[in-house]
Tab-separated table of N, CA and C in Angstrom:
chain	number	residue	atom	x	y	z
A	11	UNK	N	50.318	44.483	66.076
A	11	UNK	CA	48.958	44.796	65.773
A	11	UNK	C	48.920	45.663	64.905
A	12	UNK	N	48.389	44.806	63.649
A	12	UNK	CA	48.262	45.432	62.751
A	12	UNK	C	46.808	46.138	62.455
A	13	UNK	N	46.850	47.693	61.637
A	13	UNK	CA	45.933	48.356	61.640
A	13	UNK	C	44.811	47.829	60.732
A	14	UNK	N	43.954	48.220	60.169
A	14	UNK	CA	42.759	47.581	59.278
A	14	UNK	C	43.314	47.423	58.080
A	15	UNK	N	43.714	48.795	57.668
A	15	UNK	CA	44.206	49.242	56.180
A	15	UNK	C	45.303	48.233	55.870
A	16	UNK	N	46.177	48.166	56.885
A	16	UNK	CA	47.419	46.972	56.481
A	16	UNK	C	46.827	45.766	56.135
A	17	UNK	N	45.774	45.389	56.977
A	17	UNK	CA	45.322	43.972	57.173
A	17	UNK	C	44.690	43.317	56.149
A	18	UNK	N	44.141	44.907	55.189
A	18	UNK	CA	43.255	44.455	54.003
A	18	UNK	C	43.936	44.440	52.845
A	19	UNK	N	45.453	45.570	52.490
A	19	UNK	CA	46.171	45.152	52.066
A	19	UNK	C	47.200	44.004	51.725
A	20	UNK	N	47.264	43.198	52.921
A	20	UNK	CA	48.315	42.161	53.030
A	20	UNK	C	47.023	41.146	52.556
A	21	UNK	N	45.959	41.188	53.127
A	21	UNK	CA	44.858	39.849	52.531
A	21	UNK	C	44.791	40.043	51.226
A	22	UNK	N	44.313	41.009	50.558
A	22	UNK	CA	44.527	41.194	49.031
A	22	UNK	C	45.649	40.515	48.222
A	23	UNK	N	46.862	41.062	48.617
A	23	UNK	CA	48.189	40.501	48.483
A	23	UNK	C	48.177	38.492	48.752
A	24	UNK	N	47.495	38.052	50.025
A	24	UNK	CA	47.208	36.806	50.289
A	24	UNK	C	46.633	36.383	48.701
A	25	UNK	N	45.437	36.847	48.843
A	25	UNK	CA	44.181	36.279	47.516
A	25	UNK	C	45.296	36.128	45.920
A	26	UNK	N	45.977	37.289	45.983
A	26	UNK	CA	45.916	37.269	44.553
A	26	UNK	C	47.698	36.485	44.398
A	27	UNK	N	48.749	35.922	45.329
A	27	UNK	CA	49.571	35.818	45.497
A	27	UNK	C	49.459	34.210	45.526
A	28	UNK	N	48.321	33.664	46.050
A	28	UNK	CA	48.042	32.103	46.450
A	28	UNK	C	47.438	32.102	45.200
A	29	UNK	N	46.664	32.884	44.729
A	29	UNK	CA	45.511	32.038	43.817
A	29	UNK	C	44.610	32.045	44.519
A	30	UNK	N	44.271	32.203	45.478
A	30	UNK	CA	42.633	31.841	45.956
A	30	UNK	C	41.594	32.735	45.462
A	31	UNK	N	40.856	32.022	45.233
A	31	UNK	CA	39.368	32.752	45.240
A	31	UNK	C	38.917	33.497	46.042
A	32	UNK	N	38.511	34.947	46.048
A	32	UNK	CA	38.092	35.465	47.221
A	32	UNK	C	36.816	35.475	47.283
A	33	UNK	N	35.903	35.278	47.110
A	33	UNK	CA	34.488	35.041	46.737
A	33	UNK	C	33.740	34.998	48.226
A	34	UNK	N	32.747	35.150	48.771
A	34	UNK	CA	32.589	34.939	50.164
A	34	UNK	C	33.498	35.151	50.950
A	35	UNK	N	34.374	35.844	50.704
A	35	UNK	CA	35.356	36.696	52.236
A	35	UNK	C	34.656	37.930	52.217
A	36	UNK	N	34.781	38.322	53.373
A	36	UNK	CA	34.278	39.577	53.574
A	36	UNK	C	34.999	39.958	55.080
A	37	UNK	N	36.127	41.086	54.722
A	37	UNK	CA	37.162	41.429	55.893
A	37	UNK	C	36.366	41.822	57.214
A	38	UNK	N	35.007	42.456	56.905
A	38	UNK	CA	34.561	42.987	58.524
A	38	UNK	C	33.967	41.327	58.977
A	39	UNK	N	34.013	40.829	58.432
A	39	UNK	CA	33.684	39.210	59.774
A	39	UNK	C	34.760	38.957	60.507
A	40	UNK	N	35.911	39.651	60.302
A	40	UNK	CA	37.042	39.006	61.298
A	40	UNK	C	37.815	40.685	61.790
A	41	UNK	N	37.671	41.520	60.802
A	41	UNK	CA	38.129	42.769	61.509
A	41	UNK	C	37.337	43.870	61.553
A	42	UNK	N	37.542	44.810	62.220
A	42	UNK	CA	36.742	46.422	62.778
A	42	UNK	C	37.931	47.547	62.125
A	43	UNK	N	37.234	48.176	61.359
A	43	UNK	CA	37.816	49.472	61.026
A	43	UNK	C	38.281	50.283	62.449
A	44	UNK	N	38.915	50.631	62.328
A	44	UNK	CA	39.376	51.668	63.996
A	44	UNK	C	39.281	53.210	63.122
A	45	UNK	N	38.141	53.562	64.061
A	45	UNK	CA	38.169	55.265	63.993
A	45	UNK	C	38.018	56.056	65.053
A	46	UNK	N	38.710	57.076	64.783
A	46	UNK	CA	39.601	57.702	65.986
A	46	UNK	C	38.489	58.056	66.939
A	47	UNK	N	38.502	57.946	68.439
A	47	UNK	CA	37.614	58.300	69.304
A	47	UNK	C	36.422	57.499	69.561
A	48	UNK	N	36.462	56.332	68.666
A	48	UNK	CA	35.287	55.732	68.929
A	48	UNK	C	35.546	54.330	70.216
A	49	UNK	N	34.737	54.010	70.587
A	49	UNK	CA	34.794	52.798	71.426
A	49	UNK	C	35.085	51.677	70.855
A	50	UNK	N	35.777	50.994	71.859
A	50	UNK	CA	36.003	49.581	71.729
A	50	UNK	C	34.968	48.598	70.445
A	51	UNK	N	35.901	48.319	69.396
A	51	UNK	CA	34.234	47.375	68.496
A	51	UNK	C	34.141	46.263	69.350
A	52	UNK	N	32.926	45.729	69.215
A	52	UNK	CA	32.870	44.277	69.405
A	52	UNK	C	33.647	43.095	68.694
A	53	UNK	N	34.013	42.108	69.655
A	53	UNK	CA	35.014	41.388	69.027
A	53	UNK	C	34.131	40.458	67.712
A	54	UNK	N	35.831	39.824	66.773
A	54	UNK	CA	34.535	39.280	65.751
A	54	UNK	C	35.284	38.158	65.618
A	55	UNK	N	34.896	37.215	64.624
A	55	UNK	CA	35.427	35.836	63.949
A	55	UNK	C	37.424	35.908	64.231
A	56	UNK	N	37.158	35.015	64.674
A	56	UNK	CA	38.783	34.642	64.488
A	56	UNK	C	39.394	34.657	62.876
A	57	UNK	N	40.563	35.034	62.338
A	57	UNK	CA	41.087	34.917	61.423
A	57	UNK	C	42.326	34.493	61.750
A	58	UNK	N	42.349	32.946	61.777
A	58	UNK	CA	43.778	31.982	61.759
A	58	UNK	C	44.630	31.920	60.486
A	59	UNK	N	45.814	31.580	60.867
A	59	UNK	CA	47.188	31.282	59.792
A	59	UNK	C	46.267	29.949	59.005
A	60	UNK	N	45.957	28.889	59.976
A	60	UNK	CA	45.231	27.720	59.344
A	60	UNK	C	44.280	27.660	58.288
A	61	UNK	N	43.142	28.877	58.660
A	61	UNK	CA	42.358	29.172	57.660
A	61	UNK	C	42.614	29.686	56.247
A	62	UNK	N	43.798	30.442	56.578
A	62	UNK	CA	44.284	30.767	55.058
A	62	UNK	C	45.560	29.933	54.130
A	63	UNK	N	46.003	29.019	55.103
A	63	UNK	CA	46.584	27.807	54.550
A	63	UNK	C	45.547	26.890	54.018
A	64	UNK	N	44.505	26.235	54.653
A	64	UNK	CA	43.833	25.417	54.084
A	64	UNK	C	42.870	26.073	52.848
A	65	UNK	N	42.806	27.336	52.818
A	65	UNK	CA	41.903	28.226	51.746
A	65	UNK	C	43.046	27.780	50.356
A	66	UNK	N	44.234	28.344	50.785
A	66	UNK	CA	45.276	28.104	49.756
A	66	UNK	C	44.896	26.938	49.082
A	67	UNK	N	45.147	25.875	49.900
A	67	UNK	CA	45.188	24.462	49.608
A	67	UNK	C	44.131	24.030	48.398
A	68	UNK	N	43.069	24.559	48.782
A	68	UNK	CA	41.793	24.829	48.169
A	68	UNK	C	41.476	25.255	46.979
A	69	UNK	N	42.328	26.537	46.989
A	69	UNK	CA	42.232	27.627	45.925
A	69	UNK	C	40.992	28.875	45.944
A	70	UNK	N	40.322	28.713	46.996
A	70	UNK	CA	39.018	29.254	47.139
A	70	UNK	C	38.981	29.592	49.048
A	71	UNK	N	38.129	30.582	49.127
A	71	UNK	CA	38.051	30.583	50.221
A	71	UNK	C	36.832	30.004	51.225
A	72	UNK	N	37.274	29.382	52.076
A	72	UNK	CA	36.441	27.922	52.378
A	72	UNK	C	35.617	28.772	53.786
A	73	UNK	N	35.541	29.571	54.393
A	73	UNK	CA	35.145	30.132	55.169
A	73	UNK	C	34.437	31.044	55.220
A	74	UNK	N	32.732	31.421	55.802
A	74	UNK	CA	32.335	32.096	55.682
A	74	UNK	C	31.676	33.208	57.058
């Protein structure tokens, strides 16, 4: 399991390395920050490898 901060860094590197325009991408649509002592957060939208691949092919984030 990746923690939020690691996921955020990983996705920033993905957008940079694959030259994907990140306009419209909001990490909070897919991942919840973790707070010590907080209840389990509501589920977010899935973020899949397929979404990353298709967006890399298009050169921009395809999902909202």
